[in-house]
XYZ file of N, CA and C in Angstrom:
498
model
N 0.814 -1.174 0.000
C 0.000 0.000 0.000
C 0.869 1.252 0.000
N 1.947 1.154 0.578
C 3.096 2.315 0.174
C 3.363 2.712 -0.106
N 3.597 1.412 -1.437
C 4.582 1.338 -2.438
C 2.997 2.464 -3.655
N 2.164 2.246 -3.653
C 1.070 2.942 -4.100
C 0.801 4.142 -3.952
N 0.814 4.613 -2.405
C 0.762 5.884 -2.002
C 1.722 6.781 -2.221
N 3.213 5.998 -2.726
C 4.525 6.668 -2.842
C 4.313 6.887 -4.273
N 3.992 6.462 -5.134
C 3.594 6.572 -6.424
C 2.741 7.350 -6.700
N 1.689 7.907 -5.956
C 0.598 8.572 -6.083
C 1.324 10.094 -6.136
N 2.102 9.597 -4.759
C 2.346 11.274 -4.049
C 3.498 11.631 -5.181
N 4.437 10.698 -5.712
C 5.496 11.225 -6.582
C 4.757 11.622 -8.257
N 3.989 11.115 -8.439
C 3.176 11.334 -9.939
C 1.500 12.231 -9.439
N 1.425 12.739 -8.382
C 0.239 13.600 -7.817
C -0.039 14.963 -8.725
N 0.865 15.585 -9.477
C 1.006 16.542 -10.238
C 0.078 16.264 -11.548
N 0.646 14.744 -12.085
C 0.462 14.605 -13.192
C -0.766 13.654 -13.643
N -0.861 13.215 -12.531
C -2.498 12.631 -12.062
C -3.789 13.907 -12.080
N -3.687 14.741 -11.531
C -4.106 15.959 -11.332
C -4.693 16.826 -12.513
N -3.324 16.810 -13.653
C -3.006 17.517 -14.892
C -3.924 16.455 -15.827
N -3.752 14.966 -15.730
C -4.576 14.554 -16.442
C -6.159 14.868 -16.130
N -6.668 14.473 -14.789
C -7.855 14.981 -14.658
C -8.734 15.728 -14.928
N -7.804 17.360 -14.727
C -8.216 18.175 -15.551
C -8.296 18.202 -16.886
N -7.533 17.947 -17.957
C -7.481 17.530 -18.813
C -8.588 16.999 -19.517
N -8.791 15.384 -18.899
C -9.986 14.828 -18.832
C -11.063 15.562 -18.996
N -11.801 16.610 -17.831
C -12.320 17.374 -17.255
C -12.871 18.275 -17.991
N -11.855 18.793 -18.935
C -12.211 20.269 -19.935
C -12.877 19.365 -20.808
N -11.892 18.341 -21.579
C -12.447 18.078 -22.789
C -14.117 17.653 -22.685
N -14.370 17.057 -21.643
C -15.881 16.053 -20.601
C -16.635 17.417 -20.916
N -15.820 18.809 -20.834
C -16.883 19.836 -20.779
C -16.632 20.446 -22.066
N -16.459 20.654 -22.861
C -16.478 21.151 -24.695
C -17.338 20.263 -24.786
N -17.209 18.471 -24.696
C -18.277 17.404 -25.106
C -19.673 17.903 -24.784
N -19.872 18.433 -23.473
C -20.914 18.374 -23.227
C -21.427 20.015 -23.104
N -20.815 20.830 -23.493
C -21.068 22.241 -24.285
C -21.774 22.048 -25.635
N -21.047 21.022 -26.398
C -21.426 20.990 -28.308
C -22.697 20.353 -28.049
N -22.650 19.092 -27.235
C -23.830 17.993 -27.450
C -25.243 19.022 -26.837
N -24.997 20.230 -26.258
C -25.979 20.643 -25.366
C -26.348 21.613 -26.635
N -25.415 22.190 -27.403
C -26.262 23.007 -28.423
C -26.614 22.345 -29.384
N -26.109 21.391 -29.451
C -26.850 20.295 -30.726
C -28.213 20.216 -30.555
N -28.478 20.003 -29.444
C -29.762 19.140 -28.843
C -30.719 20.402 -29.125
N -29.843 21.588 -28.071
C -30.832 23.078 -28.579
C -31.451 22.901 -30.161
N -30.485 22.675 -30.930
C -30.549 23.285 -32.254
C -31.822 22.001 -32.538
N -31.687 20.838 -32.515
C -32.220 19.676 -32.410
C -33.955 19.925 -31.956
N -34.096 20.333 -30.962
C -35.247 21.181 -30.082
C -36.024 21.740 -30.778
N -35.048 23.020 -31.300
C -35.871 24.034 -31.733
C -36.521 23.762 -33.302
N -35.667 22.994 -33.837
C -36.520 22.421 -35.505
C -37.472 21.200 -34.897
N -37.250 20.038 -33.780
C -38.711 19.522 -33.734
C -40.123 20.078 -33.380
N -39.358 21.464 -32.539
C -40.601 22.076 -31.955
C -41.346 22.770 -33.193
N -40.619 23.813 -34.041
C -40.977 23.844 -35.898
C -41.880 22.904 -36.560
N -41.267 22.035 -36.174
C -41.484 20.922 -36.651
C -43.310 20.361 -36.597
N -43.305 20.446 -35.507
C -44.204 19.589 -34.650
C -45.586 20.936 -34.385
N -45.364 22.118 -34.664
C -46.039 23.069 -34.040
C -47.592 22.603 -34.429
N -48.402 22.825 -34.052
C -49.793 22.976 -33.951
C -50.273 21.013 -33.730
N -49.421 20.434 -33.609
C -49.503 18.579 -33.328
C -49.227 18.024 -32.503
N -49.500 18.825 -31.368
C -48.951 17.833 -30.082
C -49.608 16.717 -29.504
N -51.094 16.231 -30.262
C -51.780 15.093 -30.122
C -51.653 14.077 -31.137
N -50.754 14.810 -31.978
C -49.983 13.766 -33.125
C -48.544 13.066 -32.958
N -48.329 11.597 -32.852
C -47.078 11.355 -33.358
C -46.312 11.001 -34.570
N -45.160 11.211 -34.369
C -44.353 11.353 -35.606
C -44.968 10.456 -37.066
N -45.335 9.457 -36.766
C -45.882 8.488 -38.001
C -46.788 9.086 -38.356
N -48.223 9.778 -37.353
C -49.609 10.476 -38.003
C -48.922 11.671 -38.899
N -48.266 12.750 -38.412
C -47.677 13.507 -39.082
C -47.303 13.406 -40.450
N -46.477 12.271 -40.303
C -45.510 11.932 -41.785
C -46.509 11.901 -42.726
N -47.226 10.630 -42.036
C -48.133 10.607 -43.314
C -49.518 11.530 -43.767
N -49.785 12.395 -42.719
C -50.403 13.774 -43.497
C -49.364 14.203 -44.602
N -48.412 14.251 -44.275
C -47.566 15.268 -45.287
C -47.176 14.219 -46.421
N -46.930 13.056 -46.426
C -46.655 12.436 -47.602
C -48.020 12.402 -48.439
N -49.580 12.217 -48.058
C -50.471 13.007 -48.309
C -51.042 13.815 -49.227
N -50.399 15.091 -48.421
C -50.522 16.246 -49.208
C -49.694 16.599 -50.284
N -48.364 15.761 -50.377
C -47.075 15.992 -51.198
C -47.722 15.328 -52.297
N -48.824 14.614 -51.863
C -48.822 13.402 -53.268
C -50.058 14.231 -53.698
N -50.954 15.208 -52.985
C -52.210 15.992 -53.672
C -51.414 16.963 -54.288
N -50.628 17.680 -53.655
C -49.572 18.509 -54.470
C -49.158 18.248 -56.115
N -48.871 16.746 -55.834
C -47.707 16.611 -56.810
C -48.950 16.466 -57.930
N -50.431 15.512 -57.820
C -51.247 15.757 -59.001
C -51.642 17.174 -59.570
N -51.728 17.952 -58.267
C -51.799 19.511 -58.992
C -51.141 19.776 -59.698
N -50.024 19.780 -59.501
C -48.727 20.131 -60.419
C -48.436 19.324 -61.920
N -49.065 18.324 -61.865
C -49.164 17.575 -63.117
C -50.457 18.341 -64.197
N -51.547 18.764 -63.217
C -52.373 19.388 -63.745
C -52.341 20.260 -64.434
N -51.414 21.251 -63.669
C -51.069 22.566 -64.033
C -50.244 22.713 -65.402
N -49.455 21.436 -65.228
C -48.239 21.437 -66.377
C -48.869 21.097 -67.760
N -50.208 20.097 -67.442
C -51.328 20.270 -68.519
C -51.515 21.236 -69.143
N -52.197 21.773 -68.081
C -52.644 23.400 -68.593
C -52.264 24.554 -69.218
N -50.926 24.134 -68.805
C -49.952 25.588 -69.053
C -49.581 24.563 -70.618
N -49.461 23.752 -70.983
C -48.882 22.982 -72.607
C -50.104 23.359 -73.671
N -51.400 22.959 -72.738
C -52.499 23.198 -73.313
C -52.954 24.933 -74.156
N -52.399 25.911 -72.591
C -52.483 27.348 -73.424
C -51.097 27.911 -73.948
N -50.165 27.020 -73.806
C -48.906 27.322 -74.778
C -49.327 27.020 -76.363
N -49.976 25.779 -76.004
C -50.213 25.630 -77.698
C -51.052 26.369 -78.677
N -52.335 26.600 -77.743
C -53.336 27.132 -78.212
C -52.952 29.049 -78.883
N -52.023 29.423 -77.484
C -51.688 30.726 -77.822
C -50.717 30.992 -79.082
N -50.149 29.990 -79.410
C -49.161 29.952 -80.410
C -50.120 30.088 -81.835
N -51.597 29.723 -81.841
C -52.219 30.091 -82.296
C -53.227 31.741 -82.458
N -52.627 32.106 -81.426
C -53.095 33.483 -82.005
C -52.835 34.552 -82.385
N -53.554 35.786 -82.748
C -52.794 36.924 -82.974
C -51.545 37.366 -82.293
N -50.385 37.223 -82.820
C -49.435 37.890 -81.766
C -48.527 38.980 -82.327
N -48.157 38.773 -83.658
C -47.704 39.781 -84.448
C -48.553 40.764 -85.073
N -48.650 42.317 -85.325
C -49.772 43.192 -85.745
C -48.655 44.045 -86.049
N -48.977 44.763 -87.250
C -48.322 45.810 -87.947
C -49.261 46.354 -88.935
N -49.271 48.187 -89.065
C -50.341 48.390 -89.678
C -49.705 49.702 -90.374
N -49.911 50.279 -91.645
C -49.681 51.263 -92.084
C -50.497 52.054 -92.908
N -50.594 53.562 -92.747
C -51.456 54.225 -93.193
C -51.091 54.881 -94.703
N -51.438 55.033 -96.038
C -51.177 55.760 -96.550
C -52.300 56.315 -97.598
N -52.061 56.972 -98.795
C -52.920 57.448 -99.784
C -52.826 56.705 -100.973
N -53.588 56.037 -101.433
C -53.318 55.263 -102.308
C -53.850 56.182 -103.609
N -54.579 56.898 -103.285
C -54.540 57.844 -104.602
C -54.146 59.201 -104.944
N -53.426 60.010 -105.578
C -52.871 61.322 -104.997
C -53.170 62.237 -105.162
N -54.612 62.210 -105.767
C -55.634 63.403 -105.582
C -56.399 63.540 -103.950
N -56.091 62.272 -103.420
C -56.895 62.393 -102.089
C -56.117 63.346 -101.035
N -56.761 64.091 -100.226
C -56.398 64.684 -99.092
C -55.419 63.913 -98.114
N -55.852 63.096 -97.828
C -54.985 62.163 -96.456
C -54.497 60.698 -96.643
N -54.213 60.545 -95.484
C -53.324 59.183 -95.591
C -54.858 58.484 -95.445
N -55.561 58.029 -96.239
C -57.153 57.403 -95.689
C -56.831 56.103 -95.897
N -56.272 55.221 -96.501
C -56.219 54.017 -96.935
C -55.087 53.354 -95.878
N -55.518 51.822 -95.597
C -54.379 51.294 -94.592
C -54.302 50.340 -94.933
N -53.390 49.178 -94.314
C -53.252 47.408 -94.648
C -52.567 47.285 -93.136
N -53.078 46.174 -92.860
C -52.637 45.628 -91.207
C -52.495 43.975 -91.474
N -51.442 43.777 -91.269
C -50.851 41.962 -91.020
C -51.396 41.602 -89.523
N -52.000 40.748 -89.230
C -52.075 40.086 -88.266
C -52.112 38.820 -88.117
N -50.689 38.231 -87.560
C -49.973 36.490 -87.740
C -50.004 36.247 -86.211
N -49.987 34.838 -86.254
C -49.523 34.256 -85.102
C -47.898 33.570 -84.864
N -47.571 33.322 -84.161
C -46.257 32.578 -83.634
C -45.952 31.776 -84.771
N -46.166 31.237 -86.029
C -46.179 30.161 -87.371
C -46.116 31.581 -88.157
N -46.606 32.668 -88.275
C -46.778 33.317 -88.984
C -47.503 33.225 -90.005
N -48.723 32.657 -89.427
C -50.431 32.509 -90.318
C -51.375 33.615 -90.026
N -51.948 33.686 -90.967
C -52.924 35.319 -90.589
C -53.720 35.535 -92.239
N -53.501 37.133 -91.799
C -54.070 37.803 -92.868
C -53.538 39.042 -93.011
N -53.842 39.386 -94.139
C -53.831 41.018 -94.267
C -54.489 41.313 -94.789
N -55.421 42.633 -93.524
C -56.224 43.423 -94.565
C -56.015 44.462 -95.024
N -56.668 44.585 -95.959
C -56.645 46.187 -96.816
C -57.560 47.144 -96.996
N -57.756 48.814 -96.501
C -58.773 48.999 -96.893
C -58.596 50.114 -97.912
N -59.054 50.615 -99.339
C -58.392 51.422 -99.872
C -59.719 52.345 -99.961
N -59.176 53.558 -100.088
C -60.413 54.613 -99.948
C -59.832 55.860 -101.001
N -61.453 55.739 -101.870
C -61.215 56.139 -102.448
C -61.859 57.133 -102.458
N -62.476 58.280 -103.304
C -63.273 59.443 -103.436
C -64.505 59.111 -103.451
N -65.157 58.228 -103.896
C -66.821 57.735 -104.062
C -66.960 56.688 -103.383
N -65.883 55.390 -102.995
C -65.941 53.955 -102.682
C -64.754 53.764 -101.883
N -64.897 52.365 -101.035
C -64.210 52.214 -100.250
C -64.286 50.709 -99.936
N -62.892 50.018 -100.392
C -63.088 48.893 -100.593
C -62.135 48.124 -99.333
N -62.366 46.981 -99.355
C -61.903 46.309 -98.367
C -61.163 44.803 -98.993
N -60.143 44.546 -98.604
C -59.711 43.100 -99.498
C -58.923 42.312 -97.585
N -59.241 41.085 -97.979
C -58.426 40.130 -96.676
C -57.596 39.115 -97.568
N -56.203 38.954 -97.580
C -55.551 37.996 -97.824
C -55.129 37.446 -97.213
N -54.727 35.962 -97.289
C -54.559 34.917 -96.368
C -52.887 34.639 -96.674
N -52.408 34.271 -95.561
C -51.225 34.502 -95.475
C -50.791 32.544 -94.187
N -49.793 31.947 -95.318
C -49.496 30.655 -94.723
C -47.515 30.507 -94.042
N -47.505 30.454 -92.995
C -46.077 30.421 -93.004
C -45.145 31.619 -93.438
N -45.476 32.501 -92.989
C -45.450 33.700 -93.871
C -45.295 34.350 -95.216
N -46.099 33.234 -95.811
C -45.995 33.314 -97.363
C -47.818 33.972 -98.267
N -47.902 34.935 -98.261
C -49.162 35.371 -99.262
C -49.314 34.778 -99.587
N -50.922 34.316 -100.246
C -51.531 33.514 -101.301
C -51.829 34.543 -102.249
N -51.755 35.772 -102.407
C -52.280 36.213 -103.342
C -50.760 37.497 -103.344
N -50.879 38.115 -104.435
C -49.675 39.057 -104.969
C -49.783 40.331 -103.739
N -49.063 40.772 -103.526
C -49.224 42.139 -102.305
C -48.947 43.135 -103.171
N -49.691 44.325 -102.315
C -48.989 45.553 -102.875
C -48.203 46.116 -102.176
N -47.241 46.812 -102.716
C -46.042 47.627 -101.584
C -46.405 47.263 -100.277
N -47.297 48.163 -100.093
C -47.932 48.126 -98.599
C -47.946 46.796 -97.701
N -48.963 46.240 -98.805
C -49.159 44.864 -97.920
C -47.766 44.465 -97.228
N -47.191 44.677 -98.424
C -45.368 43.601 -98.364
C -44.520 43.857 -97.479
N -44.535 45.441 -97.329
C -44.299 46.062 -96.013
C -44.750 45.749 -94.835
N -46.091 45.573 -94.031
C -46.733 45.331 -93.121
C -46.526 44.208 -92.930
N -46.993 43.017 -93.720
C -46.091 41.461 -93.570
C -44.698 41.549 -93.275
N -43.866 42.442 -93.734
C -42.082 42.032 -93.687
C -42.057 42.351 -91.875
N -42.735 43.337 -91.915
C -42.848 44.416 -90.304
C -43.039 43.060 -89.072
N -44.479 42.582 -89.520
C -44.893 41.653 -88.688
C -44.245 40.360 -88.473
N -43.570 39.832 -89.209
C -42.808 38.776 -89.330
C -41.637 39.097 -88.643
N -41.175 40.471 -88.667
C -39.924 40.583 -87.561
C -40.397 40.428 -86.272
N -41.418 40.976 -86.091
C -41.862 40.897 -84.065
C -41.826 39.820 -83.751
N -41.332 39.332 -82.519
C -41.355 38.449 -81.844
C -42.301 38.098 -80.988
């Protein structure tokens, strides 16, 4: 027992030094693990808010649930939105219109032609020419942006116009 106590008392420093040692690190461990747990806490309590007669399994599966009513909406939607992508690609989207005198006894710019294409660049152009007694009106049909019928200046202009817009 001496021979123990003589050992103690000659290495008592370094017995001591380890302890402490021991001691700090026992307390960083249990500093980190204590804000973990905080941090841990505060997202189940997030987590969990308005369910405290719910456990974790009732929960889950509300939300897997709703993820899966979600996710048909969203399929829906993606319908919808292909459905009026396509449809809109069908409509008026390009318009260009110009005014002039097609005859040069007339006073004003009275006579006009207006292109109106869609996204394909299908449409028409109309024309209206005005004259001193009469006042006529013509619609040409227009495929891919190609006339079916011969243009005049004008027209050719208002088509070239409309075919640039995006």
């Amino acid at each position: 027992m001496t021979i123990i106590e003589g050992l103690v008392n000659d290495y008592i420093f370094y017995i001591v030094a380890g302890l402490v040692v021991v001691l700090i690190v026992s307390l960083v461990i249990n500093i980190i693990n204590a804000v973990t747990i905080s941090k841990l806490s505060k997202r189940y309590r997030k987590f969990m808010r308005g369910n405290k007669d719910k456990n974790m399994e009732e929960l889950l599966m509300d939300f897997v649930s709703k993820l899966d009513a979600m996710e048909g909406k969203v399929d829906k939607n993606d319908k919808l939105y292909k459905d009026m992508d396509s449809r809109m690609k069908k409509c008026v989207q390009k318009v260009s219109i110009i005014r002039y005198k097609a005859f040069d006894e007339m006073g004003a710019a009275l006579s006009f032609s207006i292109a109106m294409l869609d996204a394909n660049n299908d449409g028409i152009i109309v024309t209206g020419i005005y004259g001193r007694n009469e006042c006529t009106t013509y619609a040409k049909p227009v495929d891919k942006g190609i006339p079916k019928y011969d243009l005049s200046d004008e027209e050719e202009t208002v088509l070239q116009d409309a075919i640039k817009k995006r």
